[in-house]
PDB file of C-alpha atoms and ligand atoms in Angstrom:
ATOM      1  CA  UNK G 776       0.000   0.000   0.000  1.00  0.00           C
ATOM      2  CA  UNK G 777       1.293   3.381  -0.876  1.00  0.00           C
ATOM      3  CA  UNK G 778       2.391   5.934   1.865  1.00  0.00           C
ATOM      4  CA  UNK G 779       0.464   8.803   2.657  1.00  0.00           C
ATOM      5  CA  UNK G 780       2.622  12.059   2.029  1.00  0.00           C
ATOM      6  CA  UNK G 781       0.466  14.592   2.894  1.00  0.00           C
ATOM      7  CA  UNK G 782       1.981  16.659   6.115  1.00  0.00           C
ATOM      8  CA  UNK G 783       0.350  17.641   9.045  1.00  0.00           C
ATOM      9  CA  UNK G 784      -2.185  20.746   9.550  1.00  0.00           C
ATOM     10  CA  UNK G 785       0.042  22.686  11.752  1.00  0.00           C
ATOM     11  CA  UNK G 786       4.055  22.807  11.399  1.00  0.00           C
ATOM     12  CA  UNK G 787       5.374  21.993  14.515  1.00  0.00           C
ATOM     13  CA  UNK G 788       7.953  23.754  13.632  1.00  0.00           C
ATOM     14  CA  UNK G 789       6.230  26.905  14.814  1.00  0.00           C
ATOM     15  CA  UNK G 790       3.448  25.379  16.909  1.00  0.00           C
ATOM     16  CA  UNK G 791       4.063  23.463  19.863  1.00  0.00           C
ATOM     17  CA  UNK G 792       1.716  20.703  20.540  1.00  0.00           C
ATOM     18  CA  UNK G 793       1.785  19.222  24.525  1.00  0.00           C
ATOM     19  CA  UNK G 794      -0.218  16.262  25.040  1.00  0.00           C
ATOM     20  CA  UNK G 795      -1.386  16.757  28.961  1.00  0.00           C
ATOM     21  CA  UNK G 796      -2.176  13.405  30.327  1.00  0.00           C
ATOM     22  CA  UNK G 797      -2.700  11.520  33.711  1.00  0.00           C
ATOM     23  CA  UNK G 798      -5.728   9.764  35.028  1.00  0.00           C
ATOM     24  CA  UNK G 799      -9.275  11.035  35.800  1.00  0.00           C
ATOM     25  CA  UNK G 800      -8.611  13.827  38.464  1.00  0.00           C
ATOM     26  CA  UNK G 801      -4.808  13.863  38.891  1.00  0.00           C
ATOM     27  CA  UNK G 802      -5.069  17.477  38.148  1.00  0.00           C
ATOM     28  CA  UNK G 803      -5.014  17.895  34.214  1.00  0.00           C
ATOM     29  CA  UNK G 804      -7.030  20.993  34.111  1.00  0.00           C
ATOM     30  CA  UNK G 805      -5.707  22.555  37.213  1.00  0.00           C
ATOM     31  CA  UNK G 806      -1.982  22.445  36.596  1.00  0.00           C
ATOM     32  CA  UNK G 807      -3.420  23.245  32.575  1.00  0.00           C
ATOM     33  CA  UNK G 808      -5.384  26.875  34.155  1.00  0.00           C
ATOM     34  CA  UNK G 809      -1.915  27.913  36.020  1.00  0.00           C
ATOM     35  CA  UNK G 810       0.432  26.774  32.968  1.00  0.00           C
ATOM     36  CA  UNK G 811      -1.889  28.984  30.667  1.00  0.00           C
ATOM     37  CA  UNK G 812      -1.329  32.433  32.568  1.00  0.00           C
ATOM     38  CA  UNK G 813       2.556  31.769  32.674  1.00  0.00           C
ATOM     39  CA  UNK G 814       3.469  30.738  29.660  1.00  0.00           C
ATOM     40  CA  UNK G 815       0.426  32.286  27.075  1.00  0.00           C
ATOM     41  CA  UNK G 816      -0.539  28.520  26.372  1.00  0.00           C
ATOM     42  CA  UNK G 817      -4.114  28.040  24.523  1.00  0.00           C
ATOM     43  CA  UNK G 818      -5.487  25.317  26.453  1.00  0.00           C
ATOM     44  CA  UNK G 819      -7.766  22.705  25.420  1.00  0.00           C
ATOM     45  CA  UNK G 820      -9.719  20.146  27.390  1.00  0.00           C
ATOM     46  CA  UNK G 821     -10.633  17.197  24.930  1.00  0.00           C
ATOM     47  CA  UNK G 822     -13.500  16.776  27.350  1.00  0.00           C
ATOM     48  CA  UNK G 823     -14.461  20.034  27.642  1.00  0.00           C
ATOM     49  CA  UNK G 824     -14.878  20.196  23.648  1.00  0.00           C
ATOM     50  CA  UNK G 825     -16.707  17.253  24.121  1.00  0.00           C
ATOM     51  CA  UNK G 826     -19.493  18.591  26.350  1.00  0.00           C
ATOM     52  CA  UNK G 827     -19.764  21.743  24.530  1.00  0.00           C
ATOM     53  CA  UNK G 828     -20.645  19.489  21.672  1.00  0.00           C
ATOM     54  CA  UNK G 829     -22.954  17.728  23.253  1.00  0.00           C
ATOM     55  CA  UNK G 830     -24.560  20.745  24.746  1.00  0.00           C
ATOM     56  CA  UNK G 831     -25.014  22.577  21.266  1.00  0.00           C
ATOM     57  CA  UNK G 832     -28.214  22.691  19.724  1.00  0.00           C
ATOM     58  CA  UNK G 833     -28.808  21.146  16.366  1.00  0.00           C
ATOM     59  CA  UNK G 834     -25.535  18.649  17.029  1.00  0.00           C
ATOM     60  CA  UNK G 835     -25.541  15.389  15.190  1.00  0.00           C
ATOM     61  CA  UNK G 836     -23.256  13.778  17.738  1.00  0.00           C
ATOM     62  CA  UNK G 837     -24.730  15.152  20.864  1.00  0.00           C
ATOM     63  CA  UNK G 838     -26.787  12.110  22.297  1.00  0.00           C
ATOM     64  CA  UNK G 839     -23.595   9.733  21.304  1.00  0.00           C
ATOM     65  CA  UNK G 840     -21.011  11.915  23.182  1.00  0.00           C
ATOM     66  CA  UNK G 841     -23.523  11.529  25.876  1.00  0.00           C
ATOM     67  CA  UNK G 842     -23.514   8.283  26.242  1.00  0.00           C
ATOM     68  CA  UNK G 843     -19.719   7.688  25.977  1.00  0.00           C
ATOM     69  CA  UNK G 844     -19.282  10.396  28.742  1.00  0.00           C
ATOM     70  CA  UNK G 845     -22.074   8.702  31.139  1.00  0.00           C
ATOM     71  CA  UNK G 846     -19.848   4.916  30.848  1.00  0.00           C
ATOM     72  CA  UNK G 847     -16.410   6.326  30.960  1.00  0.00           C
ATOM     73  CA  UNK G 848     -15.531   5.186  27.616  1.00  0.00           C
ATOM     74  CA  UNK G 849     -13.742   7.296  24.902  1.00  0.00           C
ATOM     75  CA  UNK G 850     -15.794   8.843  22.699  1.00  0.00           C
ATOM     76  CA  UNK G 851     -15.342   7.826  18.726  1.00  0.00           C
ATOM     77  CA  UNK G 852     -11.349   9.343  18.053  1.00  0.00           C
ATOM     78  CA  UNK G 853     -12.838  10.856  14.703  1.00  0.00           C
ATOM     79  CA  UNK G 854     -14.480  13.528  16.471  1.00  0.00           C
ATOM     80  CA  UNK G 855     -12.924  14.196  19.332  1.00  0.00           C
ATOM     81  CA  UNK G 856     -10.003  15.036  17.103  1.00  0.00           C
ATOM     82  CA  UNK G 857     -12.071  17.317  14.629  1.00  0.00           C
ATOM     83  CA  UNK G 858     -13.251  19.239  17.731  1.00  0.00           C
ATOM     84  CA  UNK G 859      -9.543  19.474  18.467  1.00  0.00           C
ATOM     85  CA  UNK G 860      -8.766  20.724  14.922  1.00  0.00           C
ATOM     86  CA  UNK G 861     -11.423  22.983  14.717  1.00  0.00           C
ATOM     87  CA  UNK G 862     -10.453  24.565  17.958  1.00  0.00           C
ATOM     88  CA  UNK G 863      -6.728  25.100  17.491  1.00  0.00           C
ATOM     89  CA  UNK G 864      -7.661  26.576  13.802  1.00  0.00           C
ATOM     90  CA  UNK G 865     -10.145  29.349  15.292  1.00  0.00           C
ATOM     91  CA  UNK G 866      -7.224  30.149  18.020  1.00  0.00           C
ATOM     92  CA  UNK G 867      -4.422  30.318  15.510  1.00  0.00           C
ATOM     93  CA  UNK G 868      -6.366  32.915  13.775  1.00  0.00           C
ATOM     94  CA  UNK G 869      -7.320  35.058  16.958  1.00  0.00           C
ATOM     95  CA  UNK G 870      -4.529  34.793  19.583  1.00  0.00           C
ATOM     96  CA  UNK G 871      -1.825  36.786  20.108  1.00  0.00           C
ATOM     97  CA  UNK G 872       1.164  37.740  22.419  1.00  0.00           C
ATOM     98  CA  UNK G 873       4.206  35.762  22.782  1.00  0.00           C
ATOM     99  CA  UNK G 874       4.533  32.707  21.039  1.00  0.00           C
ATOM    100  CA  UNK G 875       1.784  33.544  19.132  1.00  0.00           C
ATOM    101  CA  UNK G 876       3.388  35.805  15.886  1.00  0.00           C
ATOM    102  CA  UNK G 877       4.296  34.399  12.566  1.00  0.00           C
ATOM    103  CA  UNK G 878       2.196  31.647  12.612  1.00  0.00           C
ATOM    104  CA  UNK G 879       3.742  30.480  15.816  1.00  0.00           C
ATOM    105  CA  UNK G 880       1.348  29.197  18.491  1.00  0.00           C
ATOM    106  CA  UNK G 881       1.503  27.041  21.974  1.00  0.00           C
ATOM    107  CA  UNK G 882      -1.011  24.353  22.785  1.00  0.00           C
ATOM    108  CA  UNK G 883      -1.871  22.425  25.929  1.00  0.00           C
ATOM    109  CA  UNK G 884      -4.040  19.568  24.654  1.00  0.00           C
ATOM    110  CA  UNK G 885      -5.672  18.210  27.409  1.00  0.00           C
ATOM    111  CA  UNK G 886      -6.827  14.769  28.190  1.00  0.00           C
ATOM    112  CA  UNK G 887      -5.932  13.726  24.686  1.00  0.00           C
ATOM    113  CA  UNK G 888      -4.662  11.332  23.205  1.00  0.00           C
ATOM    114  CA  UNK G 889      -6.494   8.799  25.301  1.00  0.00           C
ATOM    115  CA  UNK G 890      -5.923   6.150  23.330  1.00  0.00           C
ATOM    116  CA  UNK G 891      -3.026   4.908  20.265  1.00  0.00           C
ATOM    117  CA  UNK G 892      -5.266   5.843  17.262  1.00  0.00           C
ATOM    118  CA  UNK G 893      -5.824   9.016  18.576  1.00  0.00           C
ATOM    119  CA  UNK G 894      -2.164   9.134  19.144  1.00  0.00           C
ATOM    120  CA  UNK G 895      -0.700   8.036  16.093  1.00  0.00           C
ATOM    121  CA  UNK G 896      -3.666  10.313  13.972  1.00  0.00           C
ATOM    122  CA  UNK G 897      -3.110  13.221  15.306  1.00  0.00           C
ATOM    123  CA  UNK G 898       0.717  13.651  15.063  1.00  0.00           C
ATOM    124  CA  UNK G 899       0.466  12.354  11.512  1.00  0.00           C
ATOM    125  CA  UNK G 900      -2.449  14.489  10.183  1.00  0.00           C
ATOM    126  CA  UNK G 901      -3.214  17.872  12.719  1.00  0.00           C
ATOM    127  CA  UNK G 902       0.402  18.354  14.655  1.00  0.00           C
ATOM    128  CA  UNK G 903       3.138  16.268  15.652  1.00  0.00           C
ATOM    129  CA  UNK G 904       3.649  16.791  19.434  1.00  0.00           C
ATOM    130  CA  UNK G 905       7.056  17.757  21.523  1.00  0.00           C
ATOM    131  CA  UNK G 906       6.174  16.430  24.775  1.00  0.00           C
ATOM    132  CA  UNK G 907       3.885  14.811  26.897  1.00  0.00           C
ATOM    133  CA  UNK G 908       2.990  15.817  30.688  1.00  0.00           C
ATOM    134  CA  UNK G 909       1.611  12.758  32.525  1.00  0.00           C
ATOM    135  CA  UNK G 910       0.814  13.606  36.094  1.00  0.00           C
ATOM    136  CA  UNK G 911       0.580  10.623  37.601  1.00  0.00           C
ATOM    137  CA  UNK G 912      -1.030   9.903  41.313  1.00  0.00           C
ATOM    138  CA  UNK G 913      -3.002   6.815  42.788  1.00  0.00           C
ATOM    139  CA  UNK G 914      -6.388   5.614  41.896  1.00  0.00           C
ATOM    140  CA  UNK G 915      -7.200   6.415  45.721  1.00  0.00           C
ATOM    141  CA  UNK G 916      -5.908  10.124  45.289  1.00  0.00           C
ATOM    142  CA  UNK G 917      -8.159  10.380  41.702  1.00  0.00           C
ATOM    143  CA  UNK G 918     -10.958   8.792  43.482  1.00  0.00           C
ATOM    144  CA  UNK G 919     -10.996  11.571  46.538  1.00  0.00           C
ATOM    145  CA  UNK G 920     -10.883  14.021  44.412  1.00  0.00           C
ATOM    146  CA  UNK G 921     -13.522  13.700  42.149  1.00  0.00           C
ATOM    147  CA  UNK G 922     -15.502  12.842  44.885  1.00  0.00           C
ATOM    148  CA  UNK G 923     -14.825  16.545  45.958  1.00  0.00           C
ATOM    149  CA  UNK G 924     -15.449  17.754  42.796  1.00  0.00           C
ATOM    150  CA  UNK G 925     -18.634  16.018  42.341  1.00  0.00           C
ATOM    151  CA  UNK G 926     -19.867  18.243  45.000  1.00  0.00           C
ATOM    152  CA  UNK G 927     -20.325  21.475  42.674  1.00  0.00           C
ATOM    153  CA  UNK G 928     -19.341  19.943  39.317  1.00  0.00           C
ATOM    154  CA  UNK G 929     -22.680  19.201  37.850  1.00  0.00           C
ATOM    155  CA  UNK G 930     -20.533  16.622  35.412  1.00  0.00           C
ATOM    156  CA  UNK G 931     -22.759  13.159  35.186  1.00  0.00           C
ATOM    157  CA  UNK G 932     -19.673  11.080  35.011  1.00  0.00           C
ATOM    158  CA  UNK G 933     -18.257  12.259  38.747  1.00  0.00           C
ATOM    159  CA  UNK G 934     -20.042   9.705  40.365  1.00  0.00           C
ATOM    160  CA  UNK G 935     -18.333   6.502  42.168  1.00  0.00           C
ATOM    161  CA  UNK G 936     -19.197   3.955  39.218  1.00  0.00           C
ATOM    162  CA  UNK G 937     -18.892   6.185  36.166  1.00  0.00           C
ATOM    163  CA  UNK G 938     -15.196   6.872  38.341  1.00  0.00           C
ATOM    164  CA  UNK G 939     -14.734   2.994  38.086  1.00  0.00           C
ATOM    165  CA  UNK G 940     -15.113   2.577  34.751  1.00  0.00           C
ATOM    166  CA  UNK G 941     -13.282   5.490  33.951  1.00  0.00           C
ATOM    167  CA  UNK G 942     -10.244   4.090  35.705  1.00  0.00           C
ATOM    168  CA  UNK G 943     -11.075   0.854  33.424  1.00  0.00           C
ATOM    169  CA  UNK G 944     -10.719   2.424  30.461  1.00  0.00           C
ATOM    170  CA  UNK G 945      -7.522   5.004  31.808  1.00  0.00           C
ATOM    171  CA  UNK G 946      -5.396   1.863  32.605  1.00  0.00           C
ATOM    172  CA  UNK G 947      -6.416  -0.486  29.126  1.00  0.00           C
ATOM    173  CA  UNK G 948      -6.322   2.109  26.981  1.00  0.00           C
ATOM    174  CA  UNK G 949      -4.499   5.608  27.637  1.00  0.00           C
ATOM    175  CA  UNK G 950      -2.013   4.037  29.223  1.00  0.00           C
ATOM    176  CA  UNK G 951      -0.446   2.418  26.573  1.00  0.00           C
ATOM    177  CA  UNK G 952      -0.360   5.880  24.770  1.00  0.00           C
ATOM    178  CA  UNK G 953       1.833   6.676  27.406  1.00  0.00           C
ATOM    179  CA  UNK G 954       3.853   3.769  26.819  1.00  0.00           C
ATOM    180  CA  UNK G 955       3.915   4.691  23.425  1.00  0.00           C
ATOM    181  CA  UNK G 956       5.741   8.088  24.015  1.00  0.00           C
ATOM    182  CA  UNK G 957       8.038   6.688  26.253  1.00  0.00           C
ATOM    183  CA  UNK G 958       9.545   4.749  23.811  1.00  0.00           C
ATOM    184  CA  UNK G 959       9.973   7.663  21.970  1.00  0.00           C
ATOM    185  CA  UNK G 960      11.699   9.537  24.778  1.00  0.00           C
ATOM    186  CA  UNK G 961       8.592  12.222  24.713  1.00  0.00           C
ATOM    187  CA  UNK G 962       7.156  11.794  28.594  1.00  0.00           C
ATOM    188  CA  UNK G 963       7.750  14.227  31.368  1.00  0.00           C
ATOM    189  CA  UNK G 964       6.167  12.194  34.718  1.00  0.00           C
ATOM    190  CA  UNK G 965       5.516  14.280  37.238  1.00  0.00           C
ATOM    191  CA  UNK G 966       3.917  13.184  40.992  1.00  0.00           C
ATOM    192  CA  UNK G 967       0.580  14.982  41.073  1.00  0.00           C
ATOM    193  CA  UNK G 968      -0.112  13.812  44.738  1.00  0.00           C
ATOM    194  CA  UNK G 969       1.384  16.969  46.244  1.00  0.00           C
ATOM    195  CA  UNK G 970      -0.455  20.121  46.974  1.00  0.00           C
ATOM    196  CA  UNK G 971      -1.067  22.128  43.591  1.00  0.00           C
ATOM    197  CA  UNK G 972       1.693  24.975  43.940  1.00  0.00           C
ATOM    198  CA  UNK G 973       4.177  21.936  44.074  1.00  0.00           C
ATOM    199  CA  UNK G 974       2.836  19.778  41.449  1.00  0.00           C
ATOM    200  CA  UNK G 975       3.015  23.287  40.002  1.00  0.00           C
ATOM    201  CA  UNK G 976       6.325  24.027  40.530  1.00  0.00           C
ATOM    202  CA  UNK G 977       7.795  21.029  38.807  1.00  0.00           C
ATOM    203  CA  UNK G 978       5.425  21.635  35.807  1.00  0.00           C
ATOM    204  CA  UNK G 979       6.853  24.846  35.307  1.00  0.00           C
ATOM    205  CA  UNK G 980      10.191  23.460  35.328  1.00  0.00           C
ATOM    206  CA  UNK G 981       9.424  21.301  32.402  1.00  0.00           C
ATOM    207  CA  UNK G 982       7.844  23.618  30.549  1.00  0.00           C
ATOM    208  CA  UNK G 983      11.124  26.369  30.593  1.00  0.00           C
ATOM    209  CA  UNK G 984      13.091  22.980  29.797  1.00  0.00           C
ATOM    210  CA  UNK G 985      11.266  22.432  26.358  1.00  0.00           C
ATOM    211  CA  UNK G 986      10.920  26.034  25.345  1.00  0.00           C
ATOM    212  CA  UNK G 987      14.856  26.761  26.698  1.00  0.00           C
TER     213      UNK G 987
HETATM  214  P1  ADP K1158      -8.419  16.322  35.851  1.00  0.00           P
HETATM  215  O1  ADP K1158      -8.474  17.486  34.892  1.00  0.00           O
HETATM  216  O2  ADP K1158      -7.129  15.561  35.776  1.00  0.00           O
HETATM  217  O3  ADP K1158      -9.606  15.415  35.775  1.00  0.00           O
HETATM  218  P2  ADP K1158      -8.808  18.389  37.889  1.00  0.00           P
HETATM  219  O4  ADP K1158      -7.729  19.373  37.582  1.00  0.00           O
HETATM  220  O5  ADP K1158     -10.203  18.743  37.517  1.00  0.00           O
HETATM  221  O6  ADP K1158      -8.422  16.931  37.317  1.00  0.00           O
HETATM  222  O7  ADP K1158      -8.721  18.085  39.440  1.00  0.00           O
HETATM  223  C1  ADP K1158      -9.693  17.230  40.057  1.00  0.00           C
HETATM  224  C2  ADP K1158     -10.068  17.843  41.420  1.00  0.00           C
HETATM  225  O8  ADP K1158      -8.927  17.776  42.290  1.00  0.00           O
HETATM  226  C3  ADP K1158     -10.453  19.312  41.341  1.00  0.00           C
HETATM  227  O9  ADP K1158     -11.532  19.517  42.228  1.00  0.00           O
HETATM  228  C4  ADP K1158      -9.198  20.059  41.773  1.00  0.00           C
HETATM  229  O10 ADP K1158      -9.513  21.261  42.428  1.00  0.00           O
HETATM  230  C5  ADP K1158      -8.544  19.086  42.717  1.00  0.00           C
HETATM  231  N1  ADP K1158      -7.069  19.089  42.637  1.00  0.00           N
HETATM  232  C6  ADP K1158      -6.319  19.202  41.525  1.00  0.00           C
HETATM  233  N2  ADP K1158      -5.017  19.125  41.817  1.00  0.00           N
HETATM  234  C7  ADP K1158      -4.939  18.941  43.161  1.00  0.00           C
HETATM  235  C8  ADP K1158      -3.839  18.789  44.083  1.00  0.00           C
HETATM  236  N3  ADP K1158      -2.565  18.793  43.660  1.00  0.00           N
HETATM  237  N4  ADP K1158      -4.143  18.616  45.373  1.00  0.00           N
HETATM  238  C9  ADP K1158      -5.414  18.593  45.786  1.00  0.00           C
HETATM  239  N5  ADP K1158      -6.496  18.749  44.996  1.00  0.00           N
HETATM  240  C10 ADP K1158      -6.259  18.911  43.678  1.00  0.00           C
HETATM  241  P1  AMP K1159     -12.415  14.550  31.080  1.00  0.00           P
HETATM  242  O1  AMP K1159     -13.133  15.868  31.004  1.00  0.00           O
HETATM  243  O2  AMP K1159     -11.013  14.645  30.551  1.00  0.00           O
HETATM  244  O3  AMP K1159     -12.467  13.941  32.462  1.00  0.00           O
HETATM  245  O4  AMP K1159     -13.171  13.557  30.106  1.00  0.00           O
HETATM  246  C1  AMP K1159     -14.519  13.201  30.354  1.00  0.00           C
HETATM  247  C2  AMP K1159     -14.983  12.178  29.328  1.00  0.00           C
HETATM  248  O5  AMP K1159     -14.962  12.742  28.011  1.00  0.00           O
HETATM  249  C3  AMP K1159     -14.145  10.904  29.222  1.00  0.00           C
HETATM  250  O6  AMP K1159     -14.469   9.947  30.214  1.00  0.00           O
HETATM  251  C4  AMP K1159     -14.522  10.434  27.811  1.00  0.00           C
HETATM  252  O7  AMP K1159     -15.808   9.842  27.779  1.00  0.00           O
HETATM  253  C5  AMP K1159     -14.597  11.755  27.052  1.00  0.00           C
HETATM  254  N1  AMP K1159     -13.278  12.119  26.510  1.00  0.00           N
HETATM  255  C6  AMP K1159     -12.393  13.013  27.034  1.00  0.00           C
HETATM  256  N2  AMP K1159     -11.275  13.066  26.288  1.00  0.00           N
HETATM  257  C7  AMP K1159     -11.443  12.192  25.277  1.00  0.00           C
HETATM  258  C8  AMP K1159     -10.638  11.791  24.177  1.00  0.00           C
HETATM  259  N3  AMP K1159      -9.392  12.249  23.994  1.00  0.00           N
HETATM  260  N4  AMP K1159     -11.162  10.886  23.318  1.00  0.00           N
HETATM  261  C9  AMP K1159     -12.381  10.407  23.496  1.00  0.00           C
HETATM  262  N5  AMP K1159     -13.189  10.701  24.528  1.00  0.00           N
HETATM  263  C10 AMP K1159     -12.723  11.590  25.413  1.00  0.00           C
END
């Protein structure tokens, strides 16, 4: 079969792709919110694309994402990674500030790739990425957490056996994306169990380290 030779969307020559990853509640978004101010990141939450979706009126995919959501199982990679597309195209053409001139741009891509399709598709056809932050913690820590959350998060999934599954489908399936970029030498692991301005602290420092 021939090769495909068509490049990506985005040069990563001038935009920086990192993958943020780590299980449900090991502090993704939180560490994501802090990086954003410091270092003009755009962020974006796969999962909060996701629910947007499913929230707009007149979607085609809005009962499906639904569902996915409410088990704890990854939503179909082909449109998770459109969202994704869309999204960073609408920023590219709005943001500015450092990083952000000459076609040059900075994204934290949140909770994605969750699993090796969406791994391997995305680098080859939107943006290959520099690095991946996995904040890694225990499935206790995760599970205290959300339970926390739960208590003003309105999400349908932060419940104790949507949190199961979700840990079911973390370990079989995004974890071998992980794997994945290992072998590649692409992973920066850092401890999430610490208090945020730690976990924080030692994000920061590998941030500086890739853009130094
Ligand atoms: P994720 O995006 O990985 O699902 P969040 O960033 O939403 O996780 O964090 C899950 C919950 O844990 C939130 O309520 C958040 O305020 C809290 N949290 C995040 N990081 C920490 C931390 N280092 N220590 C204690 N609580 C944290
Ligand atoms: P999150 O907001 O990251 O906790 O994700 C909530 C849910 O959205 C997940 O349990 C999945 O159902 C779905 N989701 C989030 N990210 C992805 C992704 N990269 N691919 C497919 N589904 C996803």
């Amino acid at each position: 079969m021939a090769e495909s030779t068509s490049s990506p969307v985005f040069d990563a020559e001038k935009v920086t792709v990192i993958y943020v990853l780590g299980g449900p509640g090991a502090g993704k978004g939180t560490q994501c919110s802090k990086l954003v101010d410091a270092f003009g990141f755009c962020h974006l939450s796969a999962g909060d694309l996701l629910r947007e979706e499913q929230n707009r009126e007149g979607s085609q995919y809005g009962e499906m994402i639904r569902t996915y959501i409410r088990e704890g199982t990854i939503v179909p990679s082909h449109v998770t990674m459109k969202l994704l597309e869309n999204a960073m195209t609408e920023e590219m053409k709005k943001k500015t500030g450092d990083g952000w001139v000459d076609g040059r741009g900075r994204f934290l891509i949140d909770g994605f790739p969750r699993k090796i399709d969406q791994a391997i598709g995305f680098d080859e056809t939107v943006c290959l990425a520099s690095l991946v932050i996995f904040f890694n913690t225990s499935e206790d820590v995760m599970l205290q957490r959300l339970l926390e959350r739960a208590k003003t998060s309105g999400r349908e999934d932060d419940n104790v056996e949507t949190i199961r599954k979700r840990f079911r489908t973390y370990n079989e399936q995004t974890m071998p994306v992980i794997e994945h970029y290992r072998t590649l030498n692409k992973v920066a692991e850092i401890d999430s169990t610490a208090a945020v301005e730690e976990v924080y602290h030692a994000a920061c420092a590998t941030v500086t380290n890739l853009f130094s």
